[in-house]
Amino acid sequence: MDERELELFFGPQHMGMVGNFSITLKVRGDRVVEARANPGYLHRGFAKMMEYRVWIQNFPLVCRINVMDPDPYELIYAMGVEELAGIEVPERAKYIRTIVMELSRLASHLAWIWAYGNALGFDTIGQWSMGDRDYIIDLLEFLTGGRIYHIYIWPGGVRRDLPDGFEEKTLKILDTLEGHLPEYDDVFFNNRLFVTRARGVAKITKEEAIELGATGQVLRATGVKMDIRKLEPYAAYPYLDFEIPVREDGDSYSRMMLIREEMDQSISIIRQCFKKMPKGPVYHRVPNPFKWKVPKGETYVRMESARGELGLYMVSTGEDKPYRVHFRPPSLPHGILILEKLLKGASIADVGHIMMSLYIAAPEVDR
Amino acid sequence: MKIMDREENLREEILSVFKNTEVSSPKRKRLTVITEKALISEVMKFLKDRGFKQLCAISCIDWIEEKEFELIYHLSSFESGIHAMVKTKIDRENPVMKSMIPVFTNAQTYEREIWEMFGVQFEGNPRLIPLFLDRWRDIPPFRKDFDIREYVKRTFDVIPSLEEKQNG
Amino acid sequence: MDRGKISKWLKYPEKMGHKYSLWAIYFATGCGIMEIPPVLTSRWDAERFGVLPAATPRQANLFLITGYVSVKTLRPIVRTYELMREPKYTVGFGSCPINGGMYWDSYNTIKRVDKYIPIDGWIAGCMPRPESIFIAVTKLWMMIDKGAATGYIRYRENYRYYRENQERILGKLDWPPLYPEKMGEDNG
């Protein structure tokens, strides 16, 4: 059969695309010969804008880098400022930060289950997981006052203590969520349609994953037990007992199952935090934020966001504004080189599905 | 101190091999290597053989007063958990750097970003094409002499709204 | 359906049809898209209001500009808007399309979207709550009833103004004008 090579534009306005992202595919028949990721539809130039704002003004900015998982960005920026300025964080604030991180991870994973389910045609699971995500968003709203963007974490701690009744409400919602998870397994994760569709698709080996800069689920699905929460514990993670789920196959299925297994761990971490949390202050006072000059220096801080290693390299020249801020988002390597590599040879029907399985957040790639 | 042993050993090892290189370990699990432009790929290869298997990111700083760009290669080791920063400075007037793709494949994207945002040329990178910006016509935006507020005024704010246009 | 509306249905069937089948184009232009899934799914269920996501611009008549618009996104937005059939309604969602919002000094985001495509209504806030989408939808119903949602007519009348602004930011556009007859005369 005579087959021509065609160029196919996938996105940004496309039903199979989550977020504003585009891929240019070269296809022969329904096989992808070559894929070129084309990001930049969400580029806002955060690093540059942050150089124009004083240290504290940057907090409302950084959380907007990734709308699906905003809290890790607040925390990492706070960690960077704390390290430059030499501020200690009170114990209680560390636990509260950990709770916020894990709630954000849960919300992000639930949103992704919706997206992934929709991409594969499982509508039911999406209706459930989005409903459950809203419980968590309500919790965060109760805690911080904002549904999506919280601006709750500050250098030196968190903005205010947990409100009355937060613990009971959270534990109740975690119980509900834990009760729903086996139903998720029945309808989606153990569903034969999902398993046959995802198993063996978009395989990546351990060596390739490391070489191409993979972190998070993409790397852990290939058998590397790498998680910054264990490698270089921050916040309250050193005091907590949790597992890092790892799989060996490196395919779509393993990556998605890791997301599912991490949700169990997050629920357990939040429960432990409530048990172990000491009483006490939740922030150390910082100097007048509008005149605050952070001492000269540079720092690289890193943490595990929902998608992988999030890094921040920040340079201060002793002024009231940062001199240079550089984020290392986990989705950047996943969204360009790894995506292009995995799409080669895939069928067109799998393109959206492979992109979802890599857990790519387009706003994070572009910044 | 016992826990700093690995960093200390690495420091001595690097210093014994490379000249004109400064190595320090500002805190636990951090290593800073400052070296000259020509040695960068050798240092990176050396570190790669010692467990630093992943290139996390490449940062660039525009030191406008010194007329220099500083490039920072972030390497990460999963075995020891150390994060290493390999730094070098290049000329700002004629910013050219050798591409690190032969050592780390994923340098491609990071170099592409720096090429677009700072205008640093990476020799040997086959894919220096715009990554984020759409038909950018000004100087690279992350340079310190690019004033975003002035740019916004002269690009977006001068366009009249429909009412202004209709009322003359 | 309420009986009082039957006469209205008989009198203006097209208006009622547009009102109760607002199909929103599936285009995630910015971070506002994060509030769309909850709106579409079990908790808020936008289908009660006749709002559904539509995969292709040809079948959609509602364009929700969800969040900031970068220069690179403006091109597909204009293209998508021009592909939609009339009557079409646009709603700016969030602070950023109104005046740049958070990104008022970013070199890569459009500050006022209504300089490039006409907007029928705005939802302010960052991020607006899902309820506000329903308020916007009911408001849009009222506007359609009164014949006030005239963005697409404004676009046709002032096509040259819009096209010139688009080309000022994006450079020469590589598709022909939607209303070539409007390009020659001076309507400014």
XYZ file of C-alpha atoms in Angstrom:
723
model
C 0.000 0.000 0.000
C 1.274 3.415 -0.905
C 1.491 5.578 2.176
C 2.466 9.191 2.293
C 4.032 11.047 5.151
C 1.733 13.718 6.502
C 2.160 16.452 9.014
C -0.451 16.562 11.724
C -0.941 19.328 14.258
C -2.061 18.046 17.620
C -3.268 20.953 19.739
C -3.449 23.519 21.182
C -7.181 23.469 20.493
C -7.764 19.742 20.647
C -10.032 17.489 22.651
C -7.246 15.077 23.538
C -4.999 17.757 24.929
C -4.948 18.800 28.533
C -3.670 22.301 28.833
C -2.421 24.612 26.180
C 0.253 22.588 24.463
C 0.880 21.468 20.969
C 2.688 18.634 19.244
C 3.552 18.486 15.578
C 3.443 14.903 14.365
C 4.783 13.414 11.183
C 2.635 10.394 10.448
C 2.664 7.576 7.947
C -0.660 5.784 7.957
C -1.601 5.975 11.595
C 1.963 5.586 12.890
C 3.887 8.535 14.218
C 7.227 8.814 12.446
C 8.439 11.855 14.260
C 7.037 14.118 16.963
C 8.028 17.668 17.799
C 6.738 19.194 21.009
C 5.815 22.824 20.614
C 5.436 24.482 24.013
C 5.274 28.158 24.834
C 1.559 28.860 24.681
C 1.597 29.596 28.388
C 4.920 31.374 28.696
C 4.679 34.384 30.985
C 8.298 34.936 31.937
C 8.055 34.431 35.697
C 11.793 34.549 36.237
C 11.919 38.005 34.713
C 8.816 39.361 36.442
C 10.148 38.209 39.799
C 13.261 40.342 39.365
C 10.977 43.390 39.378
C 9.160 42.596 42.614
C 10.314 42.632 46.230
C 10.827 39.281 47.919
C 7.426 39.073 49.538
C 5.515 40.278 46.470
C 6.673 37.207 44.618
C 4.545 34.843 46.676
C 1.319 35.525 44.780
C 3.287 35.058 41.551
C 5.068 31.771 42.134
C 1.973 29.728 42.935
C 0.577 30.606 39.534
C 3.303 28.715 37.715
C 1.390 25.468 37.950
C -2.334 25.715 38.413
C -2.834 22.012 39.083
C -0.311 21.832 41.892
C 0.389 25.375 43.154
C 1.529 24.811 46.737
C 4.923 23.201 46.038
C 5.948 26.388 44.268
C 5.089 28.468 47.318
C 6.989 26.119 49.551
C 10.081 25.959 47.390
C 10.277 29.707 47.063
C 9.823 30.055 50.823
C 12.532 27.444 51.354
C 14.867 29.372 49.071
C 14.263 32.657 50.863
C 14.632 30.992 54.255
C 17.939 29.479 53.278
C 19.304 32.759 51.944
C 18.111 34.743 54.945
C 18.868 32.037 57.490
C 15.373 31.804 58.952
C 14.354 28.815 61.039
C 10.872 27.370 60.676
C 8.950 26.348 63.824
C 8.156 22.639 64.161
C 4.418 23.086 63.954
C 4.700 25.041 60.712
C 6.722 22.200 59.200
C 3.886 19.793 59.852
C 1.287 22.197 58.507
C 3.372 22.644 55.369
C 3.556 18.892 54.937
C -0.219 18.610 55.245
C -0.706 21.312 52.616
C 1.802 19.617 50.296
C 0.067 16.268 50.539
C -3.390 17.781 50.080
C -2.100 19.517 46.990
C -0.613 16.246 45.739
C -3.924 14.480 46.268
C -5.822 17.218 44.437
C -3.370 17.090 41.560
C -3.527 13.297 41.278
C -7.328 13.313 41.376
C -7.477 15.947 38.655
C -5.133 13.824 36.591
C -7.268 10.736 37.003
C -10.111 12.772 35.526
C -7.959 13.875 32.605
C -6.542 10.432 31.971
C -9.897 8.728 32.284
C -11.414 11.170 29.814
C -8.582 10.620 27.362
C -9.277 6.891 27.403
C -13.047 7.289 27.325
C -13.753 6.433 30.961
C -16.221 9.127 31.889
C -17.443 7.697 35.178
C -14.113 7.809 36.941
C -13.731 11.444 35.955
C -17.054 12.375 37.507
C -16.010 10.699 40.739
C -12.465 11.933 41.009
C -13.397 15.529 40.241
C -16.087 15.331 42.897
C -13.595 13.987 45.410
C -11.050 16.597 44.414
C -13.587 19.239 45.310
C -13.695 17.985 48.881
C -9.962 18.598 49.094
C -10.257 21.981 47.417
C -12.924 22.858 50.001
C -10.518 21.874 52.756
C -7.802 24.092 51.328
C -10.353 26.877 51.022
C -11.294 26.414 54.665
C -7.625 26.608 55.585
C -6.472 29.445 53.357
C -9.461 31.248 51.886
C -8.693 30.448 48.263
C -9.944 27.581 46.149
C -7.070 27.214 43.724
C -4.342 29.660 44.748
C -3.599 29.776 48.435
C -0.551 31.953 49.157
C -0.534 30.307 52.548
C 3.145 29.527 53.004
C 5.424 32.378 53.988
C 9.129 32.595 54.737
C 9.423 31.612 58.366
C 6.329 29.427 58.504
C 2.740 29.622 57.380
C 0.352 32.551 57.440
C -1.864 31.374 60.275
C -2.575 28.350 62.408
C -5.057 25.631 61.492
C -8.647 26.803 62.017
C -10.859 25.097 64.618
C -12.316 21.875 63.374
C -9.841 21.533 60.520
C -8.400 18.294 61.839
C -11.763 16.549 62.251
C -12.923 17.757 58.849
C -9.736 16.621 57.141
C -9.752 13.198 58.776
C -13.377 12.744 57.801
C -12.671 13.643 54.193
C -9.652 11.345 54.123
C -11.845 8.502 55.363
C -14.363 9.251 52.626
C -11.659 9.355 50.011
C -10.111 6.159 51.265
C -13.516 4.535 51.059
C -13.846 5.645 47.442
C -10.435 4.450 46.288
C -11.366 0.735 46.028
C -14.231 1.803 43.779
C -11.732 3.655 41.622
C -9.776 0.418 41.355
C -12.865 -1.499 40.307
C -13.977 0.939 37.695
C -10.657 2.106 36.325
C -7.328 0.826 37.619
C -8.228 -2.861 37.549
C -10.502 -2.479 34.572
C -9.377 -4.805 31.809
C -9.989 -2.130 29.195
C -7.578 0.217 30.915
C -4.996 -2.462 31.600
C -4.875 -3.735 28.032
C -4.867 -0.217 26.680
C -2.033 1.036 28.870
C 0.197 -1.956 29.512
C 3.304 -1.995 27.379
C 2.552 1.381 25.812
C 5.257 4.043 25.792
C 7.963 2.020 27.466
C 11.082 3.745 28.655
C 14.129 2.071 30.138
C 15.906 3.077 33.311
C 19.015 4.348 31.518
C 17.052 6.418 29.028
C 14.905 7.898 31.771
C 17.923 9.022 33.766
C 19.740 10.314 30.709
C 16.766 12.358 29.554
C 16.226 13.970 32.932
C 13.146 12.111 34.123
C 12.074 12.393 37.750
C 8.903 11.614 39.626
C 6.578 8.892 38.403
C 8.334 8.587 35.050
C 11.587 7.629 36.734
C 10.052 5.599 39.545
C 8.101 3.536 37.026
C 11.420 2.268 35.680
C 12.548 0.919 39.019
C 14.632 3.798 40.379
C 13.662 4.576 43.934
C 14.181 8.302 43.749
C 12.118 10.720 45.756
C 13.435 13.983 47.171
C 11.251 13.428 50.227
C 13.612 10.582 51.114
C 16.792 11.716 49.385
C 16.902 15.132 51.008
C 13.973 15.399 53.418
C 12.431 18.816 53.928
C 9.499 20.130 56.003
C 8.292 17.355 58.335
C 9.137 14.429 56.049
C 12.140 13.242 58.099
C 9.842 12.511 61.040
C 7.258 10.571 59.074
C 7.016 6.980 58.039
C 6.023 6.398 54.427
C 6.854 4.261 51.436
C 7.941 5.254 47.957
C 5.989 3.122 45.484
C 8.185 1.818 42.656
C 7.372 -0.233 39.560
C 9.662 -1.929 37.090
C 8.033 -1.825 33.654
C 8.377 1.828 32.727
C 5.149 1.892 30.701
C 1.977 3.971 30.844
C 0.312 1.483 33.107
C 3.037 1.582 35.762
C 3.127 5.361 35.741
C -0.600 5.559 36.310
C -0.539 2.870 38.996
C 2.162 4.840 40.817
C -0.165 7.826 40.949
C -2.795 5.562 42.461
C -0.383 4.087 45.028
C 0.977 7.488 45.995
C -2.512 8.560 46.967
C -2.589 5.889 49.673
C 0.749 7.143 50.970
C -0.405 10.776 50.980
C -3.465 9.883 53.026
C -1.294 8.064 55.543
C 1.187 10.969 55.711
C -1.540 13.496 56.498
C -2.916 11.272 59.278
C 0.553 10.896 60.788
C 1.058 14.649 60.671
C -2.050 15.258 62.755
C -0.896 12.666 65.266
C 2.644 13.942 65.646
C 2.074 17.664 65.302
C 3.341 19.638 68.318
C 1.696 22.773 69.647
C 3.436 26.080 69.319
C 3.937 29.069 67.063
C 3.490 28.715 63.300
C 5.812 31.444 62.071
C 8.945 33.328 62.881
C 8.624 37.027 62.350
C 10.487 38.341 59.348
C 11.659 41.962 59.000
C 9.305 44.512 57.452
C 8.613 42.729 54.178
C 8.565 45.863 52.067
C 12.030 46.955 53.159
C 13.445 43.498 53.627
C 16.877 42.960 52.131
C 17.802 39.317 51.865
C 21.552 38.752 52.400
C 23.833 38.172 49.444
C 24.190 34.589 48.346
C 22.924 31.813 46.147
C 21.007 28.650 46.828
C 19.608 25.597 45.134
C 16.674 24.013 46.934
C 14.668 21.058 45.741
C 11.573 19.159 46.704
C 9.202 16.538 45.369
C 6.144 18.089 43.779
C 3.314 15.902 42.521
C 5.177 15.478 39.233
C 8.772 15.012 40.260
C 11.801 16.981 41.302
C 11.101 20.675 41.584
C 14.220 22.777 41.899
C 14.836 26.450 42.497
C 18.108 28.225 41.927
C 18.066 31.710 43.361
C 20.667 34.439 43.573
C 20.479 37.448 45.849
C 22.826 40.415 45.652
C 21.685 41.822 48.972
C 18.944 43.945 47.419
C 15.234 44.072 48.178
C 14.551 42.041 45.034
C 15.963 38.726 43.815
C 18.701 39.052 41.213
C 17.944 35.831 39.383
C 15.367 33.111 39.936
C 15.396 29.893 37.970
C 12.852 27.161 38.426
C 13.557 23.622 37.399
C 10.071 22.269 36.754
C 9.687 18.487 36.594
C 7.514 18.645 33.478
C 10.106 20.352 31.291
C 12.208 17.255 30.511
C 9.094 15.056 30.445
C 7.236 17.369 28.125
C 9.844 17.780 25.427
C 12.539 15.163 24.946
C 10.871 12.224 26.668
C 7.527 12.918 25.039
C 9.138 13.137 21.616
C 11.010 9.925 22.197
C 7.995 7.972 23.393
C 5.716 9.214 20.640
C 7.998 7.900 17.935
C 6.362 4.786 16.556
C 3.150 5.162 18.532
C -0.248 5.143 16.855
C -2.205 8.375 16.580
C -4.872 7.056 18.923
C -2.263 6.725 21.653
C -0.797 10.233 21.389
C -3.098 11.861 23.922
C -2.863 8.881 26.169
C 0.960 8.875 26.179
C 1.034 12.565 26.886
C -1.307 12.083 29.841
C 0.681 9.174 31.196
C 3.778 11.367 31.462
C 1.853 13.662 33.824
C 2.834 16.793 31.915
C 1.564 20.118 33.186
C 1.818 22.565 30.300
C 1.978 25.754 32.425
C 4.917 24.273 34.270
C 6.812 23.526 31.064
C 6.393 27.076 29.821
C 6.515 29.102 33.034
C 32.578 15.417 60.561
C 31.454 12.024 59.399
C 28.471 13.001 57.278
C 30.467 15.427 55.176
C 32.949 12.732 54.150
C 31.587 12.065 50.696
C 31.574 15.743 49.790
C 35.086 16.144 51.197
C 36.416 13.135 49.248
C 34.897 14.377 46.028
C 36.336 17.810 46.621
C 39.844 16.456 46.998
C 39.443 14.172 44.024
C 38.332 16.998 41.754
C 41.100 19.300 42.959
C 43.725 16.647 42.299
C 42.637 16.217 38.678
C 41.694 19.721 37.535
C 43.724 22.883 37.783
C 42.226 26.381 38.010
C 39.212 24.935 39.724
C 37.623 25.866 43.029
C 35.499 23.360 44.878
C 33.437 23.983 47.978
C 30.629 22.359 49.834
C 28.453 25.074 51.370
C 26.259 22.594 53.190
C 25.448 18.933 53.343
C 24.615 17.311 49.991
C 25.743 20.333 48.016
C 28.896 20.716 45.973
C 29.953 23.809 44.050
C 32.613 23.532 41.382
C 33.852 26.736 39.783
C 35.976 26.130 36.765
C 37.014 27.685 33.494
C 35.047 27.517 30.269
C 37.365 25.061 28.511
C 37.268 22.516 31.329
C 33.486 22.302 31.723
C 32.854 19.222 29.628
C 35.808 17.395 31.222
C 34.531 18.191 34.706
C 31.041 17.057 33.757
C 32.337 13.786 32.331
C 34.392 13.268 35.472
C 31.368 13.815 37.692
C 29.181 11.640 35.506
C 31.546 8.734 36.072
C 31.256 9.313 39.809
C 27.523 8.837 40.042
C 26.205 12.199 38.906
C 24.072 10.552 36.254
C 21.466 13.244 35.731
C 21.638 16.788 34.484
C 18.825 18.544 36.351
C 18.968 21.954 34.768
C 21.203 24.656 33.380
C 20.835 28.148 34.790
C 22.220 31.320 33.361
C 22.841 34.608 35.142
C 23.439 37.904 33.426
C 26.121 39.785 35.394
C 25.727 42.965 33.444
C 28.221 45.028 35.417
C 31.009 42.477 35.039
C 29.979 41.990 31.379
C 29.713 38.257 31.875
C 27.197 35.459 31.689
C 27.468 32.798 34.344
C 26.363 29.298 33.387
C 25.458 26.847 36.130
C 25.086 23.156 35.343
C 23.085 21.340 37.991
C 23.999 17.675 38.355
C 22.314 15.228 40.611
C 23.442 11.907 42.000
C 20.796 9.424 43.115
C 23.202 7.196 45.008
C 24.799 9.753 47.292
C 22.024 12.328 47.061
C 24.520 15.107 46.372
C 23.545 17.996 44.162
C 26.505 19.492 42.315
C 26.667 22.881 40.635
C 29.338 23.311 37.993
C 29.837 26.961 37.226
C 31.683 28.917 34.641
C 31.696 32.418 33.271
C 31.605 33.415 29.637
C 31.973 36.702 27.836
C 28.770 38.729 27.527
C 29.627 40.498 24.281
C 30.257 37.324 22.344
C 28.511 34.573 24.307
C 29.559 31.247 22.853
C 29.677 27.971 24.716
C 30.290 24.389 23.751
C 27.150 22.276 23.822
C 26.959 19.609 26.515
C 24.830 17.235 24.441
C 27.685 14.709 24.013
C 27.827 14.319 27.796
C 24.157 14.713 28.718
C 21.514 14.298 25.995
C 18.930 16.351 27.822
C 21.135 19.441 27.766
C 19.433 20.124 24.445
C 16.260 21.633 25.905
C 17.996 23.643 28.604
C 20.484 25.081 26.143
C 17.678 25.925 23.796
C 15.960 27.863 26.564
C 19.126 29.784 27.439
C 19.783 30.498 23.780
C 16.315 31.968 23.478
C 16.213 33.852 26.764
C 19.808 35.102 26.971
C 21.156 34.766 23.447
C 24.014 32.417 24.346
C 25.174 30.396 21.333
C 25.774 26.710 22.001
C 28.137 25.209 19.455
C 27.053 21.739 18.454
C 23.422 21.993 19.535
C 21.444 21.025 16.425
C 18.163 22.430 17.609
C 18.603 26.067 18.489
C 15.104 27.095 17.424
C 12.585 29.132 19.425
C 11.141 27.198 22.325
C 8.675 29.484 24.089
C 8.477 32.744 22.198
C 6.551 33.416 19.034
C 8.469 35.457 16.440
C 10.363 37.471 19.026
C 11.841 40.619 17.517
C 13.517 42.311 20.490
C 16.701 41.508 22.415
C 16.561 38.250 24.416
C 14.108 38.972 27.244
C 15.976 37.626 30.262
C 18.949 39.896 29.757
C 19.223 42.559 32.427
C 19.176 45.431 29.945
C 15.752 44.377 28.666
C 13.168 46.425 30.547
C 9.862 44.550 30.539
C 7.788 47.475 31.783
C 9.028 49.766 29.057
C 8.451 46.995 26.500
C 4.861 46.504 27.683
C 4.225 50.239 27.355
C 5.518 50.496 23.836
C 4.020 47.220 22.595
C 0.676 46.572 24.238
C -0.399 49.858 25.810
C -0.129 51.960 22.661
C -2.857 49.987 20.918
C -6.104 51.996 21.230
C -9.262 50.333 22.482
C -12.290 50.301 20.206
C -13.958 53.200 22.057
C -10.846 55.341 21.859
C -10.551 54.591 18.179
C -14.190 55.438 17.473
C -14.059 58.668 19.461
C -11.005 59.742 17.547
C -40.431 23.858 30.482
C -42.466 26.645 31.819
C -45.705 27.365 29.917
C -45.146 31.091 29.751
C -42.146 30.492 27.612
C -44.039 28.693 24.870
C -45.089 31.902 23.172
C -41.517 33.066 23.315
C -40.319 29.817 21.799
C -42.799 30.182 18.985
C -41.905 33.788 18.390
C -38.115 33.522 18.526
C -37.164 29.882 18.135
C -33.591 30.703 17.085
C -32.976 32.906 20.120
C -34.199 30.247 22.509
C -32.089 27.671 20.728
C -28.930 29.745 21.092
C -29.707 30.458 24.710
C -30.164 26.933 25.920
C -27.443 25.279 23.929
C -24.326 27.244 24.735
C -21.613 24.906 23.628
C -18.255 26.037 24.884
C -15.244 25.422 22.718
C -12.715 23.150 24.370
C -9.667 25.369 24.437
C -7.530 25.729 27.568
C -6.037 29.152 27.026
C -4.763 29.686 30.555
C -4.944 28.583 34.147
C -8.655 29.391 34.391
C -9.229 26.050 32.738
C -8.711 24.433 36.128
C -12.184 25.538 37.237
C -13.838 24.115 34.131
C -13.610 20.380 35.019
C -15.444 20.855 38.355
C -18.054 22.889 36.507
C -18.563 20.153 33.947
C -18.553 17.226 36.361
C -20.663 15.979 39.205
C -20.537 18.830 41.674
C -21.712 21.707 39.514
C -22.862 19.949 36.365
C -23.014 22.657 33.739
C -25.283 20.540 31.564
C -28.197 21.763 33.701
C -27.657 25.087 31.951
C -27.206 23.579 28.530
C -23.466 24.267 28.606
C -21.376 21.494 27.091
C -17.817 21.305 25.859
C -17.558 21.125 22.087
C -14.549 19.643 20.393
C -14.590 21.677 17.221
C -15.058 25.407 16.781
C -17.582 24.758 14.014
C -20.052 23.346 16.520
C -19.392 25.760 19.344
C -21.007 29.094 20.009
C -19.452 30.045 23.341
C -15.801 30.922 23.710
C -14.605 31.073 27.297
C -11.214 32.783 27.323
C -9.974 31.028 30.438
C -7.162 33.061 31.892
C -4.132 34.861 30.560
C -3.524 35.005 26.838
C 0.076 34.804 25.771
C 1.197 36.181 22.445
C 1.642 32.695 21.076
C -1.884 31.719 22.197
C -3.471 34.804 20.661
C -2.878 33.370 17.204
C -4.890 30.154 17.764
C -7.513 32.165 19.668
C -8.117 34.485 16.737
C -8.068 31.525 14.372
C -10.539 29.570 16.512
C -12.791 32.578 16.955
C -12.938 33.157 13.228
C -13.763 29.499 12.616
C -16.791 29.614 14.907
C -20.131 30.163 13.204
C -22.327 33.133 14.026
C -23.899 33.905 16.391
C -20.986 33.395 18.741
C -20.417 34.687 22.221
C -17.167 35.281 24.071
C -16.681 35.565 27.796
C -13.393 36.591 29.389
C -12.771 34.423 32.437
C -10.491 35.765 35.149
C -8.630 39.009 35.672
C -5.917 38.431 33.124
C -7.919 38.883 29.920
C -9.421 42.069 31.385
C -6.263 44.053 31.994
C -3.353 41.668 32.321
C -4.096 40.940 35.982
C -1.138 39.346 37.689
C 0.893 39.595 34.508
C 0.436 43.297 33.874
C 4.156 43.700 33.195
C 4.869 40.410 31.477
C 6.428 40.763 28.046
C 4.534 37.801 26.659
C 0.907 38.203 27.704
C -1.807 40.224 26.041
C -3.139 42.906 28.381
C -6.615 43.574 27.047
C -8.104 40.810 24.975
C -10.968 43.008 23.740
C -8.517 44.917 21.584
C -8.050 41.801 19.451
C -11.381 39.991 19.564
C -14.715 41.336 20.863
C -15.809 40.215 24.324
C -19.435 40.057 25.429
C -18.873 39.807 29.140
C -16.205 39.492 31.782
C -15.887 37.368 34.890
C -13.471 39.058 37.273
C -11.337 37.371 39.885
C -8.292 35.189 40.118
C -9.457 32.579 40.063
C -13.234 33.148 39.728
C -15.370 30.613 41.534
C -17.338 28.024 39.539
C -20.577 29.694 40.601
C -19.549 32.791 38.709
C -19.582 30.819 35.472
C -23.262 30.123 36.030
C -23.934 33.751 36.858
C -22.187 34.632 33.618
C -24.259 32.091 31.705
C -27.544 33.398 33.063
C -26.423 36.940 32.337
C -25.569 35.889 28.819
C -29.084 34.454 28.469
C -30.499 37.842 29.395
C -28.208 39.544 26.929
C -29.213 37.156 24.156
C -32.888 37.803 24.961
C -32.409 41.536 24.721
C -30.178 41.238 21.687
C -27.286 42.801 23.589
C -24.689 40.081 23.026
C -23.458 41.647 19.830
C -19.757 40.902 19.955
C -19.733 39.076 16.656
C -21.552 41.954 14.961
C -18.996 44.357 16.397
C -16.281 42.132 15.005
C -17.807 42.209 11.551
C -18.405 45.975 11.591
C -14.944 46.867 12.887
C -13.087 44.020 11.287
C -10.333 46.222 9.988
C -9.609 47.625 13.452
C -9.372 44.164 14.977
C -7.293 42.725 12.169
C -4.855 45.641 12.332
C -4.392 45.172 16.069
C -3.856 41.452 15.645
C -1.227 42.084 13.007
C 0.505 44.668 15.174
C 1.223 42.020 17.785
C 1.458 38.859 15.719
C 3.030 40.144 12.536
C 1.476 39.421 9.161
C -1.278 36.826 9.631
C -0.975 33.851 7.333
C -4.667 33.355 6.678
C -6.960 35.541 4.539
C -9.273 38.071 6.211
C -12.629 36.717 7.343
C -14.469 39.711 5.910
C -12.330 40.889 3.007
C -14.929 43.504 2.032
C -14.338 45.312 5.346
C -10.607 45.622 4.851
C -10.667 48.297 2.163
C -12.877 51.016 3.586
C -11.888 53.225 6.476
C -14.175 52.669 9.413
C -12.024 54.031 12.199
